[in-house]
Coordinates of C-alpha atoms and ligand atoms in Angstrom, one line a residue:
M1 CA 22.7 7.5 14.6
K2 CA 24.6 4.8 12.8
I3 CA 23.8 5.0 9.1
Y4 CA 25.9 2.1 7.6
N5 CA 26.2 -1.3 9.0
T6 CA 29.9 -1.7 8.7
L7 CA 31.2 -4.6 6.7
F8 CA 34.2 -6.4 8.0
F9 CA 35.2 -7.6 4.6
V10 CA 34.1 -7.3 1.0
V11 CA 33.5 -10.5 -0.9
A12 CA 32.9 -11.2 -4.5
C13 CA 30.1 -13.6 -5.1
S14 CA 28.4 -15.3 -7.9
F15 CA 24.8 -14.4 -8.3
G16 CA 21.9 -16.1 -10.0
D17 CA 22.3 -14.0 -13.1
G18 CA 25.8 -15.3 -13.5
L19 CA 27.4 -12.0 -12.8
Q20 CA 30.3 -11.5 -10.5
A21 CA 29.1 -8.7 -8.2
Q22 CA 30.3 -6.9 -5.2
V23 CA 28.4 -7.3 -2.0
N24 CA 27.5 -3.9 -0.6
P25 CA 26.7 -2.8 3.0
Y26 CA 23.1 -2.6 4.0
F27 CA 21.8 1.0 4.1
L28 CA 19.8 2.1 7.1
P29 CA 17.4 5.0 6.2
P30 CA 17.8 7.9 8.6
V31 CA 15.0 8.7 11.0
L32 CA 12.7 11.7 11.4
N33 CA 10.9 12.2 14.6
G34 CA 7.8 14.4 15.0
P35 CA 5.5 16.0 15.6
V36 CA 6.7 18.2 12.7
Y37 CA 8.0 16.4 9.6
N38 CA 9.8 18.3 6.8
L39 CA 9.9 16.4 3.6
N40 CA 11.4 17.8 0.4
M41 CA 10.9 15.8 -2.8
Q42 CA 13.9 16.4 -4.9
N43 CA 15.6 15.1 -8.0
G44 CA 18.9 13.4 -7.6
T45 CA 21.4 10.8 -8.8
H46 CA 22.1 7.3 -7.5
Q47 CA 24.4 4.6 -8.7
F48 CA 22.7 1.2 -8.6
N49 CA 25.7 -0.2 -10.5
P50 CA 29.2 1.2 -9.9
G51 CA 30.0 4.0 -12.3
I52 CA 26.5 4.3 -13.8
N53 CA 24.5 7.2 -12.7
S54 CA 20.7 7.0 -12.7
S55 CA 18.4 10.0 -12.4
T56 CA 16.4 9.4 -9.3
K57 CA 14.0 11.1 -6.9
G58 CA 14.0 11.1 -3.1
F59 CA 12.6 12.7 0.0
N60 CA 15.4 14.8 1.6
G61 CA 18.0 12.9 -0.5
N62 CA 18.7 11.2 -3.7
I63 CA 16.5 8.2 -3.3
L64 CA 13.8 6.8 -1.0
G65 CA 13.2 8.8 2.2
P66 CA 13.7 9.0 5.9
T67 CA 11.8 6.6 8.2
L68 CA 9.1 8.7 10.0
I69 CA 8.6 7.6 13.6
M70 CA 5.2 8.4 15.0
Q71 CA 3.4 7.7 18.2
K72 CA -0.3 6.7 18.0
G73 CA -2.5 9.5 19.3
D74 CA 0.0 12.3 18.3
Q75 CA -1.1 15.1 16.1
V76 CA 1.5 15.2 13.3
Y77 CA 2.3 18.2 11.1
M78 CA 3.7 17.5 7.6
N79 CA 5.5 20.0 5.5
V80 CA 5.8 18.4 2.1
T81 CA 7.7 20.4 -0.5
N82 CA 7.7 19.6 -4.1
S83 CA 11.0 20.3 -5.7
I84 CA 10.9 17.8 -8.5
G85 CA 9.7 20.2 -11.2
E86 CA 6.3 18.5 -11.9
E87 CA 3.1 18.0 -10.0
T88 CA 2.9 15.2 -7.6
T89 CA 1.2 14.2 -4.3
V90 CA 2.2 12.3 -1.2
H91 CA -0.1 9.5 0.2
W92 CA 0.3 8.0 3.6
H93 CA -0.3 4.4 2.6
G94 CA -2.3 2.5 5.2
F95 CA -3.2 5.5 7.3
H96 CA -6.7 6.2 8.5
V97 CA -6.9 9.9 7.7
A98 CA -9.5 12.4 6.5
P99 CA -9.8 12.4 2.7
E100 CA -8.2 15.8 2.3
N101 CA -5.2 14.6 4.2
D102 CA -4.8 11.3 2.4
G103 CA -2.7 12.6 -0.4
G104 CA -4.5 10.9 -3.3
P105 CA -4.5 12.3 -6.9
H106 CA -6.9 15.2 -6.1
T107 CA -4.5 16.7 -3.5
V108 CA -1.9 18.0 -6.0
I109 CA 1.3 19.6 -4.7
D110 CA 2.3 22.0 -7.5
P111 CA 6.1 22.4 -8.2
N112 CA 7.8 24.7 -5.7
T113 CA 4.9 24.6 -3.3
T114 CA 4.5 23.0 0.1
W115 CA 1.6 20.9 1.3
T116 CA 0.9 21.2 5.0
P117 CA -1.6 18.6 6.2
N118 CA -1.8 17.8 9.9
F119 CA -3.7 14.9 11.4
P120 CA -3.9 12.6 14.4
V121 CA -2.2 9.3 14.1
L122 CA -5.0 6.8 14.7
D123 CA -3.4 3.7 13.4
K124 CA -2.0 0.8 15.5
A125 CA 1.7 0.3 15.9
G126 CA 3.0 -1.0 12.7
T127 CA 4.9 -0.4 9.5
Y128 CA 3.3 1.9 6.9
W129 CA 4.7 3.9 4.0
Y130 CA 4.5 7.1 2.0
H131 CA 4.8 7.6 -1.7
P132 CA 3.5 9.9 -4.5
H133 CA 0.0 9.3 -6.0
A134 CA -0.4 11.8 -8.8
H135 CA -2.8 11.0 -11.6
L136 CA -0.8 9.1 -14.3
L137 CA 2.5 9.7 -12.5
T138 CA 2.5 7.2 -9.6
S139 CA 4.6 4.6 -11.3
K140 CA 7.2 7.1 -12.5
H141 CA 7.6 8.9 -9.2
V142 CA 7.6 5.8 -7.0
L143 CA 10.0 3.8 -9.3
Q144 CA 12.3 6.8 -9.6
G145 CA 12.7 6.6 -5.9
L146 CA 10.0 8.4 -3.9
A147 CA 9.1 6.0 -1.1
G148 CA 9.7 5.9 2.6
L149 CA 8.6 4.0 5.7
I150 CA 6.5 5.1 8.6
I151 CA 6.9 3.3 11.9
V152 CA 4.0 3.9 14.3
K153 CA 4.5 3.0 18.0
D154 CA 1.8 2.6 20.6
A155 CA 1.4 1.4 24.2
E156 CA 0.2 -2.1 23.3
E157 CA 3.3 -2.8 21.2
A158 CA 5.6 -1.1 23.7
A159 CA 4.4 -3.6 26.4
L160 CA 5.6 -6.6 24.5
N161 CA 9.0 -8.2 24.7
L162 CA 10.0 -7.4 21.1
P163 CA 13.1 -6.0 19.5
R164 CA 12.5 -2.3 18.7
T165 CA 15.8 -0.5 18.6
Y166 CA 16.1 1.0 15.1
G167 CA 19.2 0.0 13.3
V168 CA 20.4 -2.3 16.1
D169 CA 17.8 -5.1 16.4
D170 CA 15.0 -3.6 14.3
F171 CA 15.7 -3.0 10.6
P172 CA 13.6 -1.7 7.8
L173 CA 13.8 -3.5 4.5
I174 CA 12.3 -1.8 1.4
I175 CA 12.5 -4.5 -1.2
Q176 CA 12.1 -3.5 -4.8
S177 CA 12.8 -5.0 -8.1
K178 CA 13.3 -2.4 -10.9
G179 CA 14.0 -2.3 -14.5
I180 CA 17.2 -0.3 -15.1
S181 CA 18.7 -0.1 -18.5
A182 CA 22.5 -0.5 -19.1
S183 CA 22.8 3.3 -19.3
G184 CA 21.0 3.6 -15.9
V185 CA 17.6 4.7 -17.0
I186 CA 14.8 3.5 -14.6
H187 CA 11.8 2.1 -16.5
F188 CA 8.4 2.8 -15.0
D189 CA 5.9 2.4 -17.8
G190 CA 5.4 -1.3 -17.5
P191 CA 5.6 -4.1 -20.0
P192 CA 6.1 -4.6 -22.8
P193 CA 8.9 -4.3 -23.8
E194 CA 10.5 -3.8 -20.4
F195 CA 9.8 -7.2 -19.1
N196 CA 13.3 -8.4 -19.3
L197 CA 14.5 -5.2 -17.5
D198 CA 12.8 -6.0 -14.2
S199 CA 16.0 -7.6 -13.1
T200 CA 17.6 -5.3 -10.6
L201 CA 16.9 -6.2 -7.0
L202 CA 17.3 -3.6 -4.3
V203 CA 17.0 -3.5 -0.5
N204 CA 16.8 0.1 0.7
A205 CA 18.1 1.1 -2.8
V206 CA 21.2 -1.1 -2.5
K207 CA 22.0 -4.0 -4.8
N208 CA 23.5 -7.2 -3.3
P209 CA 23.3 -6.0 0.3
Q210 CA 24.8 -7.6 3.4
L211 CA 23.6 -6.8 6.9
N212 CA 25.5 -7.6 10.1
V213 CA 23.0 -8.9 12.6
P214 CA 23.5 -9.4 16.3
R215 CA 23.3 -12.9 17.8
Q216 CA 19.8 -12.4 19.3
M217 CA 16.2 -11.8 18.2
V218 CA 16.1 -9.3 15.3
R219 CA 13.1 -7.7 13.9
F220 CA 12.6 -6.8 10.2
R221 CA 9.9 -4.4 8.9
I222 CA 9.5 -5.4 5.3
L223 CA 7.8 -3.5 2.5
N224 CA 7.4 -4.8 -1.0
G225 CA 7.9 -1.5 -2.8
S226 CA 8.1 -3.0 -6.2
H227 CA 5.9 -2.1 -9.1
Q228 CA 4.8 -5.7 -9.9
R229 CA 7.0 -8.5 -8.4
V230 CA 5.7 -10.7 -5.5
F231 CA 8.3 -11.9 -3.0
N232 CA 8.0 -15.2 -1.2
L233 CA 10.6 -14.6 1.6
G234 CA 12.3 -17.3 3.6
L235 CA 15.7 -18.2 5.1
S236 CA 18.3 -20.0 3.0
N237 CA 18.3 -22.9 5.4
N238 CA 14.5 -23.0 5.5
A239 CA 14.5 -22.4 9.3
T240 CA 11.4 -21.0 10.9
F241 CA 11.0 -17.4 12.0
Y242 CA 8.3 -15.5 13.8
H243 CA 5.7 -13.5 11.9
I244 CA 4.3 -10.7 14.1
A245 CA 2.6 -8.0 12.0
T246 CA 0.7 -7.5 8.8
D247 CA 0.0 -4.2 6.9
G248 CA -2.0 -2.6 9.7
G249 CA 0.1 -3.7 12.7
L250 CA 0.5 -6.6 15.1
K251 CA -1.2 -9.8 14.3
P252 CA -3.6 -11.1 17.0
N253 CA -1.2 -14.1 17.5
R254 CA 2.4 -14.8 16.7
A255 CA 2.9 -17.2 13.8
T256 CA 5.9 -19.5 13.3
V257 CA 6.5 -19.7 9.6
T258 CA 9.1 -20.5 7.0
R259 CA 7.7 -18.1 4.3
L260 CA 6.3 -14.5 4.2
R261 CA 4.6 -13.7 0.9
L262 CA 4.4 -10.0 0.0
A263 CA 2.7 -8.5 -3.0
P264 CA 3.5 -4.8 -4.0
G265 CA 2.4 -2.4 -1.2
E266 CA 2.1 -5.1 1.4
R267 CA 4.2 -5.0 4.6
G268 CA 5.0 -7.7 7.1
E269 CA 7.1 -7.7 10.3
I270 CA 9.1 -10.7 11.3
V271 CA 11.5 -11.7 14.1
V272 CA 14.4 -13.9 13.2
P273 CA 16.1 -15.8 16.1
F274 CA 19.7 -15.2 15.2
G275 CA 20.6 -16.3 18.8
S276 CA 20.6 -19.9 17.5
Y277 CA 23.5 -19.3 15.2
S278 CA 27.1 -18.8 16.1
V279 CA 29.0 -15.6 15.5
G280 CA 30.3 -15.6 11.9
T281 CA 27.4 -17.5 10.4
N282 CA 26.4 -16.5 6.9
L283 CA 22.7 -16.8 6.2
Q284 CA 20.5 -15.4 3.5
L285 CA 17.1 -14.0 3.2
M286 CA 15.8 -15.5 0.0
S287 CA 12.7 -15.1 -2.2
Y288 CA 11.4 -18.5 -3.3
G289 CA 9.9 -17.3 -6.6
N290 CA 9.8 -20.9 -7.8
E291 CA 7.0 -21.6 -5.2
L292 CA 4.7 -18.8 -6.3
P293 CA 1.4 -19.8 -7.8
S294 CA 1.0 -19.4 -11.6
G295 CA -0.4 -16.1 -12.6
T296 CA 1.9 -14.3 -10.2
W297 CA 4.6 -11.9 -11.4
G298 CA 7.8 -13.6 -10.3
A299 CA 6.5 -17.2 -10.7
T300 CA 7.5 -19.5 -13.5
N301 CA 4.3 -18.6 -15.3
P302 CA 3.2 -15.0 -14.8
W303 CA -0.1 -15.6 -16.7
I304 CA -2.1 -18.7 -16.2
N305 CA -3.3 -19.4 -19.7
N306 CA -0.6 -18.2 -22.0
P307 CA 2.5 -18.8 -20.0
Q308 CA 4.7 -19.0 -23.1
N309 CA 3.4 -15.8 -24.6
V310 CA 4.6 -13.2 -22.1
P311 CA 7.3 -11.3 -24.1
N312 CA 10.7 -11.2 -22.6
Y313 CA 9.7 -12.7 -19.2
T314 CA 12.8 -14.8 -19.4
P315 CA 15.7 -14.5 -19.1
N316 CA 15.5 -12.9 -15.7
Y317 CA 17.3 -14.5 -12.8
M318 CA 14.4 -13.8 -10.4
N319 CA 11.5 -15.2 -12.5
G320 CA 10.5 -18.7 -11.4
A321 CA 13.6 -19.0 -9.2
A322 CA 14.8 -18.9 -5.7
F323 CA 17.2 -15.9 -5.3
T324 CA 19.1 -14.0 -2.6
V325 CA 17.5 -10.8 -1.3
L326 CA 19.8 -10.0 1.7
R327 CA 22.9 -11.6 3.2
F328 CA 23.1 -11.9 6.9
F329 CA 26.4 -12.1 8.8
V330 CA 25.9 -13.0 12.5
T331 CA 27.9 -10.8 14.9
T332 CA 28.2 -10.6 18.7
T333 CA 25.2 -10.0 20.9
T334 CA 24.4 -6.4 21.9
A335 CA 24.0 -5.2 25.5
N336 CA 20.5 -6.0 26.8
P337 CA 19.4 -8.2 23.9
V338 CA 15.9 -9.4 23.4
T339 CA 16.4 -13.2 23.5
G340 CA 12.8 -14.5 24.2
V341 CA 10.5 -15.7 21.6
P342 CA 7.8 -13.1 20.7
P343 CA 4.7 -13.4 22.9
T344 CA 2.0 -15.8 21.6
T345 CA -0.7 -13.1 21.9
L346 CA 0.4 -9.9 20.3
S347 CA -2.7 -7.8 19.8
S348 CA -6.2 -7.4 21.2
D349 CA -7.4 -6.4 17.8
V350 CA -10.6 -8.3 16.9
P351 CA -11.7 -8.8 13.3
I352 CA -15.1 -7.4 12.5
P353 CA -17.8 -10.2 12.7
E354 CA -19.2 -11.0 9.2
A355 CA -22.7 -10.6 10.5
Q356 CA -22.2 -6.9 11.1
A357 CA -21.9 -6.1 7.4
T358 CA -24.9 -4.4 5.8
V359 CA -23.6 -3.7 2.3
T360 CA -21.8 -6.0 -0.2
R361 CA -19.9 -4.8 -3.2
H362 CA -18.3 -6.8 -6.0
K363 CA -15.2 -5.6 -7.8
Y364 CA -13.8 -7.3 -10.9
L365 CA -10.1 -6.8 -11.7
F366 CA -9.5 -6.9 -15.4
S367 CA -6.5 -6.4 -17.6
G368 CA -6.7 -6.4 -21.4
G369 CA -5.1 -9.8 -21.7
V370 CA -1.6 -10.9 -22.4
G371 CA 0.5 -7.8 -22.9
G372 CA -1.6 -6.1 -20.2
G373 CA -0.7 -2.6 -21.2
T374 CA -4.1 -1.5 -22.3
G375 CA -7.5 -1.8 -20.9
V376 CA -6.7 -2.5 -17.3
K377 CA -9.7 -1.6 -15.2
I378 CA -12.0 -2.4 -12.3
G379 CA -15.6 -3.2 -13.0
N380 CA -18.7 -3.7 -10.9
S381 CA -19.7 -6.8 -12.9
S382 CA -18.0 -9.6 -14.7
N383 CA -18.7 -7.9 -18.0
Y384 CA -15.4 -6.5 -19.2
A385 CA -17.1 -4.2 -21.7
N386 CA -19.1 -2.5 -19.0
A387 CA -16.0 -1.7 -16.9
T388 CA -14.3 1.7 -17.3
E389 CA -10.9 3.0 -16.8
F390 CA -10.1 5.5 -14.1
D391 CA -11.6 8.9 -14.5
M392 CA -10.7 11.7 -12.1
N393 CA -14.3 13.1 -12.4
V394 CA -16.2 9.9 -11.7
V395 CA -16.9 8.6 -8.2
T396 CA -17.9 5.0 -8.4
D397 CA -18.9 4.3 -4.8
V398 CA -20.7 6.4 -2.3
I399 CA -20.3 4.9 1.1
T400 CA -22.3 5.9 4.1
L401 CA -20.2 6.8 7.1
D402 CA -20.0 4.0 9.6
N403 CA -21.1 1.4 7.0
T404 CA -19.7 -2.1 7.7
E405 CA -19.2 -3.7 4.2
I406 CA -18.0 -6.8 2.6
W407 CA -16.1 -6.4 -0.6
T408 CA -15.7 -9.3 -2.9
L409 CA -12.8 -9.0 -5.3
H410 CA -12.8 -11.1 -8.4
G411 CA -9.6 -11.9 -10.2
A412 CA -11.2 -11.7 -13.7
D413 CA -8.2 -12.3 -15.9
D414 CA -5.1 -14.4 -16.2
Q415 CA -2.8 -12.6 -13.9
Y416 CA -2.8 -11.6 -10.2
H417 CA -3.5 -8.0 -9.0
P418 CA -2.6 -6.6 -5.5
F419 CA -5.8 -4.7 -4.6
H420 CA -5.4 -1.7 -2.3
I421 CA -8.0 0.6 -0.7
H422 CA -7.4 3.9 1.1
D423 CA -8.9 5.2 4.3
I424 CA -9.4 1.9 6.2
Q425 CA -7.8 -1.4 7.2
F426 CA -9.7 -4.5 6.4
Y427 CA -9.9 -8.2 7.4
I428 CA -9.8 -10.9 4.8
L429 CA -12.7 -13.3 5.2
D430 CA -11.7 -15.9 2.7
R431 CA -10.2 -16.7 -0.7
R432 CA -11.7 -19.2 -3.2
D433 CA -10.6 -20.6 -6.5
S434 CA -12.8 -20.6 -9.6
L435 CA -14.6 -23.7 -8.4
G436 CA -15.4 -22.2 -5.1
N437 CA -12.9 -24.2 -3.1
I438 CA -11.2 -22.5 -0.2
I439 CA -7.6 -21.5 -0.7
P440 CA -5.9 -21.1 2.7
L441 CA -4.8 -17.6 3.6
T442 CA -1.2 -17.0 4.1
S443 CA 0.1 -15.9 7.5
N444 CA 0.4 -12.3 6.3
E445 CA -3.3 -12.3 5.4
I446 CA -4.5 -12.9 8.9
G447 CA -4.6 -9.5 10.6
R448 CA -5.2 -5.9 9.6
K449 CA -4.7 -5.4 5.9
D450 CA -4.8 -2.6 3.3
V451 CA -3.4 -4.6 0.3
V452 CA -4.5 -8.1 -0.8
Y453 CA -3.1 -10.4 -3.4
V454 CA -5.9 -11.5 -5.8
G455 CA -4.9 -14.4 -7.9
P456 CA -6.2 -15.1 -11.4
K457 CA -9.8 -16.5 -11.2
E458 CA -9.7 -16.2 -7.4
T459 CA -12.4 -14.6 -5.3
V460 CA -11.3 -12.8 -2.1
R461 CA -13.7 -11.3 0.4
F462 CA -12.8 -8.7 3.0
I463 CA -14.8 -6.9 5.7
T464 CA -14.2 -3.4 6.8
K465 CA -15.9 -0.4 8.5
F466 CA -15.8 3.1 6.9
D467 CA -15.7 5.1 10.1
D468 CA -14.5 8.5 11.3
F469 CA -13.9 10.4 8.1
W470 CA -16.1 11.7 5.3
G471 CA -16.1 14.5 2.8
D472 CA -15.9 15.5 -0.8
V473 CA -12.4 14.5 -1.7
P474 CA -12.4 10.9 -3.0
Y475 CA -10.4 8.1 -1.6
M476 CA -8.9 5.6 -4.1
Y477 CA -9.0 1.8 -4.5
H478 CA -6.7 0.3 -7.1
C479 CA -4.3 -2.3 -8.2
H480 CA -0.9 -1.6 -6.6
I481 CA 0.9 -2.7 -9.7
T482 CA 1.8 0.9 -10.3
F483 CA 1.5 1.0 -14.0
H484 CA -1.9 -0.8 -13.8
E485 CA -2.9 2.0 -11.4
D486 CA -1.7 4.6 -13.9
K487 CA -3.3 2.9 -16.9
G488 CA -6.8 2.9 -15.4
M489 CA -7.1 0.1 -12.8
M490 CA -8.3 2.5 -10.1
K491 CA -11.6 3.8 -8.9
Q492 CA -12.7 6.2 -6.3
F493 CA -15.2 6.4 -3.5
V494 CA -16.5 9.1 -1.2
V495 CA -17.7 8.6 2.3
N496 CA -20.8 10.5 2.8
R497 CA -22.9 11.4 5.8
S498 CA -26.2 11.6 3.8
L499 CA -27.6 8.7 1.9
Y500 CA -29.1 10.1 -1.2
V501 CA -29.0 13.4 -3.0
N502 CA -31.8 14.1 -5.3
K503 CA -31.8 17.3 -7.3
D504 CA -35.3 18.7 -8.0
Y505 CA -35.6 20.6 -11.4
T506 CA -38.8 22.5 -11.5
G507 CA -40.9 19.9 -9.9
T508 CA -39.3 16.9 -11.5
T509 CA -37.5 14.9 -8.9
E510 CA -34.9 12.5 -10.2
T511 CA -35.5 10.0 -7.5
G512 CA -32.6 7.8 -6.8
S513 CA -30.5 9.6 -9.3
Q514 CA -27.0 10.8 -8.4
T515 CA -26.6 14.1 -10.3
F516 CA -23.5 15.4 -8.6
P517 CA -20.1 14.1 -9.3
F518 CA -19.2 14.1 -5.6
K519 CA -22.3 13.1 -3.8
T520 CA -21.7 14.6 -0.4
L521 CA -23.8 17.2 1.2
R522 CA -21.1 19.8 1.0
S523 CA -20.3 19.3 -2.6
A524 CA -24.0 19.3 -3.6
V525 CA -24.5 22.6 -1.8
N526 CA -21.5 24.1 -3.5
A527 CA -22.7 22.9 -6.9
A528 CA -26.3 23.9 -6.6
Q529 CA -27.5 26.9 -8.5
E530 CA -29.1 29.5 -6.4
G531 CA -32.9 28.9 -6.2
T532 CA -32.5 25.2 -6.8
T533 CA -34.2 22.9 -4.3
I534 CA -32.1 20.0 -3.2
Y535 CA -33.6 17.2 -1.1
F536 CA -31.3 15.3 1.2
L537 CA -32.7 12.2 2.6
S538 CA -30.8 11.6 5.7
S539 CA -31.0 10.8 9.4
G540 CA -27.9 12.7 10.0
T541 CA -27.4 16.2 11.3
H542 CA -26.0 18.8 9.0
E543 CA -24.3 21.3 11.2
E544 CA -21.9 22.1 8.4
L545 CA -24.7 23.8 6.4
S546 CA -24.6 27.4 7.4
S547 CA -27.9 29.3 7.6
T548 CA -26.6 31.5 4.8
L549 CA -26.4 28.5 2.5
L550 CA -29.7 27.3 3.6
I551 CA -31.4 30.6 2.6
Q552 CA -29.5 31.4 -0.5
K553 CA -29.8 28.0 -2.1
K554 CA -33.1 26.9 -0.5
I555 CA -31.7 23.7 0.9
I556 CA -34.4 21.4 2.3
I557 CA -33.4 18.6 4.6
K558 CA -35.7 15.7 4.6
P559 CA -35.3 13.0 7.3
T560 CA -35.1 9.4 6.1
G561 CA -38.4 7.7 6.0
T562 CA -40.6 10.7 6.3
S563 CA -42.5 12.6 3.7
V564 CA -42.5 15.9 5.5
L565 CA -40.0 18.5 4.3
I566 CA -38.4 20.4 7.0
Q567 CA -37.4 23.8 5.8
Ligands
C2O601 CU1 0.2 2.8 -1.9 CU2 -3.2 4.2 -3.4 O1 -1.4 3.6 -2.7
CU602 CU1 -2.8 3.8 0.0
CU603 CU1 -3.2 -5.1 -11.7

């Protein structure tokens, strides 16, 4: 496996920040194939700038992690060892897995222990990622380097005429802006006062990278792994390219675009037709931050109402500007190149029809105002005072298995938030401004999604189905600005097979109340004191209740809509 894309020459260039800097070779993350994946989270050292060591963390290395290649339908066995000296977790971002395999904050991996989940890969071919998700520590661990890509392959994708040779015509790009101090310390706590430090731009942990690309169709799997910055990618000559996949895999149809907007956590796959350039051409992948809407981190104004009051937002050569992300140098065509335009129809995936939804939820995304460092939270109403910060012991939403739901996300303050939900992929229905006018979706918002940009005062609706998995361990939904997540902009849900749990205390039934922290049947049974009668109103079957439990705790199962107790 070729690790480095060799540079023919080294050039000194002038960058937007006015510094003379050396161009570095693109770094291709190594690959791990399954079905057994051994991942060791370790502390390390990395030089972002020559001669300056930064303390970093990585999977099986100093920073980032190997690209995990998986086949849809395979059972995969993960051995995740924690050698970083403090508790953490690892989450398979975008994957549809059982709650105990999801790697959220409840599934702690203690130092010097190994977590060994195994699960079937149910997701469509696409680009996913993995990263830590420990309570209050996500930002630190991710920004210090713990992040890697997962490439899922499947038969539908394999049948298409698309580039897919890793490191030859298919390249991963983990794009991150970080705040790194002059002495090399990586900041992770969020602004202020680190605003002005969010000025180091990395692709696969390399600053000022250059990639040699063959003169043919070349695919890029792009992750915005930043803590806050939105990228608005395009070519330096503004030529069109093909957009083929969103967060959850191939788009229904190929799109021909000049821009790909990615908020933190979002992925997109594109194909660039380098066959139309001659060997020796220099081209750049840019981010057109100058075109981002106000209220977006990276735009000219990161807050809509107090644009002048964001401390230390400038100077930063990326804010409100177009800047280079990656340099391309066109080289000779490989053997057996893919030269054809990606197929018009890419996927048979069909969005869930809106009429199938039976439940609607509203989520309001709040931060405490300019400064943003305190009071970031998600509420169920537009009343900021009623919203609460994340609490590990509070489950906000109990979702019935197989529910199809519409969630309406409200951008309730002056800055954007990238909303992410675990367990499922969703389809965005629409986005509206504060007056109710439709704002067109970007190309990367048409297809399967697990993160969505919610602009200030915008309303974004998505539809999804909570199928297959249920249980006591909560799944998360949160802002993927990592320090917003850590500071409270996260809530949790459980998927439950039974609809209501009512605990009966000596004849007084708290009808409709939800007494247990985790309102699944299993957790209620575990929590019940012996002799307590618990009524479950459900049409489901409860094979997981052993007869022992039924006798010891006098569990009574009451079918929905009947008044007869079955004992
Ligand atoms: Cu990428 Cu809940 O995380
Ligand atoms: Cu996730
Ligand atoms: Cu946020």
